[in-house]
PDB file of C-alpha atoms in Angstrom:
ATOM      1  CA  UNK A 127      -6.333   3.216  15.333  1.00 44.00           C
ATOM      2  CA  UNK A 128     -10.026   3.703  14.534  1.00 47.00           C
ATOM      3  CA  UNK A 129      -8.962   5.428  11.316  1.00 45.00           C
ATOM      4  CA  UNK A 130      -7.032   2.318  10.251  1.00 50.00           C
ATOM      5  CA  UNK A 131      -9.996   0.067  11.047  1.00 66.00           C
ATOM      6  CA  UNK A 132     -12.315   2.327   9.051  1.00 75.00           C
ATOM      7  CA  UNK A 133      -9.915   2.264   6.098  1.00 70.00           C
ATOM      8  CA  UNK A 134      -9.687  -1.535   6.201  1.00 77.00           C
ATOM      9  CA  UNK A 135     -13.474  -1.893   6.351  1.00 84.00           C
ATOM     10  CA  UNK A 136     -13.904   0.501   3.422  1.00 86.00           C
ATOM     11  CA  UNK A 137     -11.290  -1.443   1.421  1.00 84.00           C
ATOM     12  CA  UNK A 138     -13.105  -4.734   2.024  1.00 87.00           C
ATOM     13  CA  UNK A 139     -16.401  -3.159   0.976  1.00 91.00           C
ATOM     14  CA  UNK A 140     -14.766  -1.875  -2.207  1.00 90.00           C
ATOM     15  CA  UNK A 141     -13.308  -5.345  -2.820  1.00 88.00           C
ATOM     16  CA  UNK A 142     -16.823  -6.786  -2.857  1.00 91.00           C
ATOM     17  CA  UNK A 143     -18.606  -3.975  -4.675  1.00 93.00           C
ATOM     18  CA  UNK A 144     -16.119  -2.781  -7.330  1.00 92.00           C
ATOM     19  CA  UNK A 145     -15.850  -6.085  -9.272  1.00 92.00           C
ATOM     20  CA  UNK A 146     -19.634  -6.520  -9.024  1.00 94.00           C
ATOM     21  CA  UNK A 147     -20.338  -3.072 -10.492  1.00 94.00           C
ATOM     22  CA  UNK A 148     -17.680  -3.554 -13.170  1.00 94.00           C
ATOM     23  CA  UNK A 149     -19.126  -6.891 -14.269  1.00 93.00           C
ATOM     24  CA  UNK A 150     -22.641  -5.460 -14.194  1.00 93.00           C
ATOM     25  CA  UNK A 151     -21.562  -2.555 -16.414  1.00 94.00           C
ATOM     26  CA  UNK A 152     -20.198  -5.051 -18.966  1.00 93.00           C
ATOM     27  CA  UNK A 153     -23.489  -6.960 -19.257  1.00 93.00           C
ATOM     28  CA  UNK A 154     -24.845  -4.874 -22.194  1.00 92.00           C
ATOM     29  CA  UNK A 155     -21.643  -5.601 -24.141  1.00 91.00           C
ATOM     30  CA  UNK A 156     -21.132  -9.272 -23.283  1.00 88.00           C
ATOM     31  CA  UNK A 157     -22.348 -10.396 -26.701  1.00 85.00           C
ATOM     32  CA  UNK A 158     -19.609  -8.421 -28.443  1.00 87.00           C
ATOM     33  CA  UNK A 159     -16.927  -8.629 -25.755  1.00 87.00           C
ATOM     34  CA  UNK A 160     -14.625 -11.632 -25.605  1.00 87.00           C
ATOM     35  CA  UNK A 161     -14.183 -13.427 -22.302  1.00 85.00           C
ATOM     36  CA  UNK A 162     -10.508 -12.513 -22.270  1.00 86.00           C
ATOM     37  CA  UNK A 163     -11.173  -8.797 -22.662  1.00 89.00           C
ATOM     38  CA  UNK A 164     -13.880  -8.892 -19.995  1.00 89.00           C
ATOM     39  CA  UNK A 165     -11.475 -10.626 -17.628  1.00 87.00           C
ATOM     40  CA  UNK A 166      -8.793  -7.999 -18.283  1.00 87.00           C
ATOM     41  CA  UNK A 167     -11.232  -5.227 -17.441  1.00 90.00           C
ATOM     42  CA  UNK A 168     -12.086  -6.975 -14.178  1.00 90.00           C
ATOM     43  CA  UNK A 169      -8.380  -7.282 -13.378  1.00 86.00           C
ATOM     44  CA  UNK A 170      -8.209  -3.475 -13.581  1.00 87.00           C
ATOM     45  CA  UNK A 171     -10.898  -3.302 -10.888  1.00 88.00           C
ATOM     46  CA  UNK A 172      -8.894  -5.702  -8.716  1.00 85.00           C
ATOM     47  CA  UNK A 173      -5.747  -3.603  -9.115  1.00 83.00           C
ATOM     48  CA  UNK A 174      -7.660  -0.431  -8.244  1.00 84.00           C
ATOM     49  CA  UNK A 175      -8.838  -1.990  -4.968  1.00 85.00           C
ATOM     50  CA  UNK A 176      -5.413  -3.400  -4.122  1.00 79.00           C
ATOM     51  CA  UNK A 177      -3.748  -0.044  -4.824  1.00 77.00           C
ATOM     52  CA  UNK A 178      -5.639   1.611  -1.965  1.00 78.00           C
ATOM     53  CA  UNK A 179      -6.537  -1.367   0.218  1.00 73.00           C
ATOM     54  CA  UNK A 180      -4.894  -4.160   2.148  1.00 75.00           C
ATOM     55  CA  UNK A 181      -3.547  -7.540   1.077  1.00 77.00           C
ATOM     56  CA  UNK A 182      -6.805  -9.134   2.275  1.00 82.00           C
ATOM     57  CA  UNK A 183      -8.880  -6.645   0.294  1.00 84.00           C
ATOM     58  CA  UNK A 184      -6.896  -7.460  -2.853  1.00 82.00           C
ATOM     59  CA  UNK A 185      -7.509 -11.189  -2.413  1.00 84.00           C
ATOM     60  CA  UNK A 186     -11.218 -10.632  -1.786  1.00 88.00           C
ATOM     61  CA  UNK A 187     -11.415  -8.445  -4.902  1.00 87.00           C
ATOM     62  CA  UNK A 188      -9.822 -11.212  -6.995  1.00 87.00           C
ATOM     63  CA  UNK A 189     -12.331 -13.779  -5.688  1.00 89.00           C
ATOM     64  CA  UNK A 190     -15.200 -11.358  -6.228  1.00 91.00           C
ATOM     65  CA  UNK A 191     -14.077 -10.631  -9.798  1.00 89.00           C
ATOM     66  CA  UNK A 192     -13.917 -14.333 -10.664  1.00 89.00           C
ATOM     67  CA  UNK A 193     -17.369 -14.961  -9.162  1.00 90.00           C
ATOM     68  CA  UNK A 194     -19.101 -12.081 -10.966  1.00 92.00           C
ATOM     69  CA  UNK A 195     -17.313 -12.918 -14.218  1.00 91.00           C
ATOM     70  CA  UNK A 196     -18.913 -16.350 -13.951  1.00 88.00           C
ATOM     71  CA  UNK A 197     -22.333 -14.996 -12.964  1.00 91.00           C
ATOM     72  CA  UNK A 198     -22.743 -12.137 -15.442  1.00 91.00           C
ATOM     73  CA  UNK A 199     -20.393 -12.780 -18.354  1.00 89.00           C
ATOM     74  CA  UNK A 200     -20.376 -16.520 -19.070  1.00 86.00           C
ATOM     75  CA  UNK A 201     -23.075 -18.854 -20.365  1.00 83.00           C
ATOM     76  CA  UNK A 202     -25.462 -19.695 -18.734  1.00 86.00           C
ATOM     77  CA  UNK A 203     -25.945 -16.133 -17.516  1.00 86.00           C
ATOM     78  CA  UNK A 204     -27.116 -15.260 -13.996  1.00 87.00           C
ATOM     79  CA  UNK A 205     -25.944 -18.615 -12.704  1.00 87.00           C
ATOM     80  CA  UNK A 206     -22.726 -19.631 -10.961  1.00 83.00           C
ATOM     81  CA  UNK A 207     -22.082 -22.258 -13.618  1.00 81.00           C
ATOM     82  CA  UNK A 208     -19.688 -22.288 -16.576  1.00 75.00           C
ATOM     83  CA  UNK A 209     -20.218 -24.705 -19.445  1.00 74.00           C
ATOM     84  CA  UNK A 210     -17.560 -23.546 -21.908  1.00 75.00           C
ATOM     85  CA  UNK A 211     -14.065 -24.945 -21.407  1.00 78.00           C
ATOM     86  CA  UNK A 212     -12.452 -21.688 -22.533  1.00 79.00           C
ATOM     87  CA  UNK A 213     -14.583 -19.709 -20.094  1.00 76.00           C
ATOM     88  CA  UNK A 214     -13.513 -22.028 -17.288  1.00 81.00           C
ATOM     89  CA  UNK A 215      -9.873 -21.431 -18.150  1.00 82.00           C
ATOM     90  CA  UNK A 216     -10.434 -17.672 -18.356  1.00 82.00           C
ATOM     91  CA  UNK A 217     -12.181 -17.617 -14.970  1.00 82.00           C
ATOM     92  CA  UNK A 218      -9.325 -19.536 -13.350  1.00 84.00           C
ATOM     93  CA  UNK A 219      -6.742 -17.261 -14.941  1.00 82.00           C
ATOM     94  CA  UNK A 220      -8.713 -14.219 -13.818  1.00 81.00           C
ATOM     95  CA  UNK A 221      -8.599 -15.484 -10.247  1.00 82.00           C
ATOM     96  CA  UNK A 222      -4.899 -16.357 -10.337  1.00 84.00           C
ATOM     97  CA  UNK A 223      -3.827 -13.166 -12.126  1.00 79.00           C
ATOM     98  CA  UNK A 224      -6.046 -11.085  -9.860  1.00 75.00           C
ATOM     99  CA  UNK A 225      -4.452 -12.605  -6.746  1.00 79.00           C
ATOM    100  CA  UNK A 226      -0.912 -12.133  -8.056  1.00 81.00           C
ATOM    101  CA  UNK A 227      -1.450  -8.584  -9.299  1.00 75.00           C
ATOM    102  CA  UNK A 228      -3.206  -7.540  -6.101  1.00 72.00           C
ATOM    103  CA  UNK A 229      -0.337  -8.806  -3.949  1.00 75.00           C
ATOM    104  CA  UNK A 230       2.241  -7.092  -6.153  1.00 75.00           C
ATOM    105  CA  UNK A 231       0.264  -3.857  -5.982  1.00 71.00           C
ATOM    106  CA  UNK A 232       0.104  -3.969  -2.181  1.00 68.00           C
ATOM    107  CA  UNK A 233       3.837  -4.717  -1.967  1.00 72.00           C
ATOM    108  CA  UNK A 234       4.671  -1.846  -4.320  1.00 68.00           C
ATOM    109  CA  UNK A 235       2.556   0.555  -2.265  1.00 65.00           C
ATOM    110  CA  UNK A 236       4.274  -0.506   0.962  1.00 66.00           C
ATOM    111  CA  UNK A 237       7.687  -0.093  -0.654  1.00 63.00           C
ATOM    112  CA  UNK A 238       6.721   3.388  -1.818  1.00 64.00           C
ATOM    113  CA  UNK A 239       5.571   4.252   1.701  1.00 57.00           C
ATOM    114  CA  UNK A 240       8.846   2.962   3.151  1.00 55.00           C
ATOM    115  CA  UNK A 241      10.894   5.030   0.721  1.00 51.00           C
ATOM    116  CA  UNK A 242       8.828   8.151   1.438  1.00 50.00           C
ATOM    117  CA  UNK A 243       9.110   7.626   5.193  1.00 51.00           C
ATOM    118  CA  UNK A 244      12.856   7.088   4.942  1.00 57.00           C
ATOM    119  CA  UNK A 245      13.255  10.306   2.972  1.00 57.00           C
ATOM    120  CA  UNK A 246      11.279  12.242   5.591  1.00 57.00           C
ATOM    121  CA  UNK A 247      13.390  10.802   8.386  1.00 57.00           C
ATOM    122  CA  UNK A 248      16.595  11.690   6.568  1.00 61.00           C
ATOM    123  CA  UNK A 249      15.293  15.235   6.089  1.00 64.00           C
ATOM    124  CA  UNK A 250      14.727  15.521   9.859  1.00 61.00           C
ATOM    125  CA  UNK A 251      18.291  14.437  10.614  1.00 58.00           C
ATOM    126  CA  UNK A 252      19.743  16.727   7.963  1.00 64.00           C
ATOM    127  CA  UNK A 253      17.735  19.623   9.372  1.00 63.00           C
ATOM    128  CA  UNK A 254      19.446  19.402  12.755  1.00 65.00           C
ATOM    129  CA  UNK A 255      22.867  19.143  11.103  1.00 57.00           C
ATOM    130  CA  UNK A 256      22.189  22.274   9.038  1.00 67.00           C
ATOM    131  CA  UNK A 257      21.130  24.215  12.137  1.00 62.00           C
ATOM    132  CA  UNK A 258      24.357  23.262  13.900  1.00 61.00           C
ATOM    133  CA  UNK A 259      26.502  24.064  10.857  1.00 56.00           C
ATOM    134  CA  UNK A 260      24.814  27.461  10.464  1.00 58.00           C
ATOM    135  CA  UNK A 261      25.824  28.362  14.004  1.00 63.00           C
ATOM    136  CA  UNK A 262      22.296  28.461  15.348  1.00 70.00           C
ATOM    137  CA  UNK A 263      21.907  28.448  19.109  1.00 82.00           C
ATOM    138  CA  UNK A 264      21.589  25.083  20.880  1.00 85.00           C
ATOM    139  CA  UNK A 265      18.135  26.172  22.032  1.00 87.00           C
ATOM    140  CA  UNK A 266      17.094  26.437  18.366  1.00 87.00           C
ATOM    141  CA  UNK A 267      18.324  22.892  17.763  1.00 86.00           C
ATOM    142  CA  UNK A 268      16.469  21.650  20.846  1.00 89.00           C
ATOM    143  CA  UNK A 269      13.253  23.299  19.670  1.00 89.00           C
ATOM    144  CA  UNK A 270      13.660  21.980  16.122  1.00 87.00           C
ATOM    145  CA  UNK A 271      14.097  18.433  17.425  1.00 89.00           C
ATOM    146  CA  UNK A 272      11.069  18.856  19.700  1.00 92.00           C
ATOM    147  CA  UNK A 273       8.858  19.725  16.726  1.00 89.00           C
ATOM    148  CA  UNK A 274      10.268  16.868  14.662  1.00 87.00           C
ATOM    149  CA  UNK A 275       9.591  14.363  17.456  1.00 91.00           C
ATOM    150  CA  UNK A 276       5.905  15.268  17.517  1.00 90.00           C
ATOM    151  CA  UNK A 277       5.443  14.303  13.870  1.00 87.00           C
ATOM    152  CA  UNK A 278       7.919  11.433  13.833  1.00 86.00           C
ATOM    153  CA  UNK A 279       6.401   9.630  16.828  1.00 89.00           C
ATOM    154  CA  UNK A 280       2.802  10.755  16.323  1.00 89.00           C
ATOM    155  CA  UNK A 281       2.701  12.538  19.673  1.00 92.00           C
ATOM    156  CA  UNK A 282      -0.034  14.581  21.245  1.00 92.00           C
ATOM    157  CA  UNK A 283       2.641  16.912  22.582  1.00 93.00           C
ATOM    158  CA  UNK A 284       6.295  17.154  23.587  1.00 94.00           C
ATOM    159  CA  UNK A 285       8.356  19.437  25.834  1.00 94.00           C
ATOM    160  CA  UNK A 286      12.008  19.720  26.781  1.00 94.00           C
ATOM    161  CA  UNK A 287      13.120  19.783  30.420  1.00 91.00           C
ATOM    162  CA  UNK A 288      16.648  20.853  31.290  1.00 88.00           C
ATOM    163  CA  UNK A 289      18.795  19.051  33.845  1.00 80.00           C
ATOM    164  CA  UNK A 290      16.500  16.876  35.934  1.00 69.00           C
ATOM    165  CA  UNK A 291      16.045  13.151  36.388  1.00 68.00           C
ATOM    166  CA  UNK A 292      13.102  13.322  38.757  1.00 67.00           C
ATOM    167  CA  UNK A 293       9.988  11.215  38.376  1.00 66.00           C
ATOM    168  CA  UNK A 294      11.152   7.721  37.388  1.00 79.00           C
ATOM    169  CA  UNK A 295       9.354   7.865  34.050  1.00 88.00           C
ATOM    170  CA  UNK A 296       9.276   5.189  31.342  1.00 91.00           C
ATOM    171  CA  UNK A 297      12.056   5.799  28.842  1.00 90.00           C
ATOM    172  CA  UNK A 298      12.548   5.546  25.097  1.00 91.00           C
ATOM    173  CA  UNK A 299      15.910   3.768  24.997  1.00 90.00           C
ATOM    174  CA  UNK A 300      18.753   3.797  22.460  1.00 86.00           C
ATOM    175  CA  UNK A 301      17.559   0.480  20.991  1.00 85.00           C
ATOM    176  CA  UNK A 302      14.102   1.937  20.313  1.00 86.00           C
ATOM    177  CA  UNK A 303      12.490  -0.002  23.171  1.00 87.00           C
ATOM    178  CA  UNK A 304      10.197   1.424  25.834  1.00 89.00           C
ATOM    179  CA  UNK A 305      11.387   0.562  29.347  1.00 84.00           C
ATOM    180  CA  UNK A 306      10.700   1.515  32.941  1.00 85.00           C
ATOM    181  CA  UNK A 307      13.738   0.803  35.105  1.00 76.00           C
ATOM    182  CA  UNK A 308      13.342   0.639  38.873  1.00 74.00           C
ATOM    183  CA  UNK A 309      15.650  -0.851  41.524  1.00 66.00           C
ATOM    184  CA  UNK A 310      13.297  -3.770  42.095  1.00 72.00           C
ATOM    185  CA  UNK A 311      11.838  -4.254  38.612  1.00 77.00           C
ATOM    186  CA  UNK A 312      12.406  -3.595  34.915  1.00 76.00           C
ATOM    187  CA  UNK A 313       9.308  -3.312  32.716  1.00 80.00           C
ATOM    188  CA  UNK A 314       9.188  -3.382  28.912  1.00 81.00           C
ATOM    189  CA  UNK A 315       6.147  -1.900  27.150  1.00 84.00           C
ATOM    190  CA  UNK A 316       4.576  -3.098  23.909  1.00 85.00           C
ATOM    191  CA  UNK A 317       2.282  -0.030  23.820  1.00 88.00           C
ATOM    192  CA  UNK A 318       2.932   3.528  24.900  1.00 90.00           C
ATOM    193  CA  UNK A 319       2.763   3.634  28.710  1.00 89.00           C
ATOM    194  CA  UNK A 320       0.253   5.935  30.391  1.00 89.00           C
ATOM    195  CA  UNK A 321       1.429   9.476  30.977  1.00 90.00           C
ATOM    196  CA  UNK A 322       4.706  10.906  29.749  1.00 91.00           C
ATOM    197  CA  UNK A 323       7.723   9.001  28.426  1.00 93.00           C
ATOM    198  CA  UNK A 324      11.209  10.482  28.608  1.00 93.00           C
ATOM    199  CA  UNK A 325      13.834  10.608  25.893  1.00 93.00           C
ATOM    200  CA  UNK A 326      17.132  11.601  27.454  1.00 92.00           C
ATOM    201  CA  UNK A 327      19.511  14.074  25.846  1.00 90.00           C
ATOM    202  CA  UNK A 328      23.210  13.372  26.358  1.00 88.00           C
ATOM    203  CA  UNK A 329      26.182  15.086  24.727  1.00 85.00           C
ATOM    204  CA  UNK A 330      29.886  14.448  25.284  1.00 83.00           C
ATOM    205  CA  UNK A 331      29.043  11.990  28.039  1.00 84.00           C
ATOM    206  CA  UNK A 332      27.069  14.627  29.960  1.00 85.00           C
ATOM    207  CA  UNK A 333      23.345  14.599  30.676  1.00 88.00           C
ATOM    208  CA  UNK A 334      21.642  17.881  29.702  1.00 89.00           C
ATOM    209  CA  UNK A 335      17.941  17.148  29.956  1.00 91.00           C
ATOM    210  CA  UNK A 336      15.158  15.130  28.456  1.00 93.00           C
ATOM    211  CA  UNK A 337      12.273  15.345  26.038  1.00 93.00           C
ATOM    212  CA  UNK A 338       9.000  14.487  27.755  1.00 94.00           C
ATOM    213  CA  UNK A 339       6.845  12.726  25.182  1.00 95.00           C
ATOM    214  CA  UNK A 340       3.057  12.841  25.472  1.00 94.00           C
ATOM    215  CA  UNK A 341       1.879  10.024  23.157  1.00 93.00           C
ATOM    216  CA  UNK A 342      -1.549   8.996  22.000  1.00 90.00           C
ATOM    217  CA  UNK A 343      -2.758   5.678  23.468  1.00 89.00           C
ATOM    218  CA  UNK A 344      -1.847   2.549  21.522  1.00 87.00           C
ATOM    219  CA  UNK A 345       1.234   1.012  19.936  1.00 88.00           C
ATOM    220  CA  UNK A 346       4.308   3.146  19.273  1.00 90.00           C
ATOM    221  CA  UNK A 347       5.434   3.939  15.700  1.00 87.00           C
ATOM    222  CA  UNK A 348       7.736   1.535  13.829  1.00 85.00           C
ATOM    223  CA  UNK A 349      11.154   0.835  15.302  1.00 85.00           C
ATOM    224  CA  UNK A 350      12.856   2.829  12.553  1.00 84.00           C
ATOM    225  CA  UNK A 351      10.975   5.965  13.617  1.00 86.00           C
ATOM    226  CA  UNK A 352      11.963   5.420  17.252  1.00 88.00           C
ATOM    227  CA  UNK A 353      15.623   4.972  16.343  1.00 86.00           C
ATOM    228  CA  UNK A 354      15.557   8.196  14.327  1.00 87.00           C
ATOM    229  CA  UNK A 355      14.001   9.924  17.361  1.00 89.00           C
ATOM    230  CA  UNK A 356      16.915   8.713  19.489  1.00 89.00           C
ATOM    231  CA  UNK A 357      19.369  10.003  16.865  1.00 86.00           C
ATOM    232  CA  UNK A 358      17.657  13.418  16.847  1.00 87.00           C
ATOM    233  CA  UNK A 359      17.915  13.618  20.639  1.00 89.00           C
ATOM    234  CA  UNK A 360      21.617  12.769  20.369  1.00 86.00           C
ATOM    235  CA  UNK A 361      22.107  15.635  17.921  1.00 86.00           C
ATOM    236  CA  UNK A 362      20.395  17.995  20.348  1.00 87.00           C
ATOM    237  CA  UNK A 363      22.767  16.771  23.044  1.00 87.00           C
ATOM    238  CA  UNK A 364      25.758  17.326  20.779  1.00 85.00           C
ATOM    239  CA  UNK A 365      24.611  20.894  20.082  1.00 85.00           C
ATOM    240  CA  UNK A 366      24.263  21.599  23.818  1.00 86.00           C
ATOM    241  CA  UNK A 367      27.681  20.122  24.551  1.00 83.00           C
ATOM    242  CA  UNK A 368      29.383  22.000  21.724  1.00 79.00           C
ATOM    243  CA  UNK A 369      27.974  25.244  23.068  1.00 73.00           C
ATOM    244  CA  UNK A 370      29.630  24.469  26.417  1.00 67.00           C
ATOM    245  CA  UNK A 371      26.457  24.828  28.446  1.00 61.00           C
ATOM    246  CA  UNK A 372      26.550  23.854  32.071  1.00 56.00           C
ATOM    247  CA  UNK A 373      25.306  20.383  32.821  1.00 55.00           C
ATOM    248  CA  UNK A 374      24.101  18.837  36.087  1.00 53.00           C
ATOM    249  CA  UNK A 375      26.748  16.855  37.876  1.00 48.00           C
TER     250      UNK A 375
END
C-alpha cells in the first residue's frame, strides 16, 4: 500500500512541476510561438502526467498548465492576468481540453490494465487444463495452482494441506468473499484477516484438502482475481478426483 501512496504523491508532484517546466522552457520562444501552439505543447505535458498518474493528477496537471500558460506565455507576462480576448479563449480551451484528455488517458490506461490482467488470469486457467490434458499427476496440478495463487492474490506464501478441516480458519468462498463461519457467529472481512485463510479444494463432491493462504496485510485483490483463484482450486480438485485419490469421509 505504501508503494501506491508513493506513486500517487509522485504523480501529483509531476502534475504541478511538469506544466511549469514546460511553460518555462517556452518563454524564450513566446514572441514567435502562437498561443495555440503553446497551448498544444502544454496539453502534451498534461497527457504525459495523466498517462502515468491518477485521475486527480491529470486534473491538477490541466489546472497547472492553464495557470502557467497565463503567467508565462500571455501578455502581461509574469502576472496571472490575461488582456487579450483570444488568449482568454485559448487558456479556457487549454483547461477544458487538458481535463478531457487527461481523463481519457487515465481511462485508457485502466482499460489496458484490465485487459492485461484478464489475459494473465486466462493463462493461469489454461495452464491447469493443459497439465490435466497432458496426463500430469494431480500433485503437479496442485503445485501449479499453488504457485499461481501466490501471484494472483499477492500472497506472502501458500501451502496445500491434504484432508483436514481443523482450525476453523477464515475462508475464501466461492463468491470471492472472505468469511469466518462459526456455530454462534458469521464474520465477513473487508481486509485479509490475520493469519492464514483457507481455500478449500473439492472435486466430484468430495473434499480433498485446502490451500492455506498467507496474505500480506491490507485489502484483498479485486473480486475477479479471487473468483479466478476459486476456479483454480476447483480445477485442482477435479484433477485429484479424476485420479481417484482417497478422500476423507
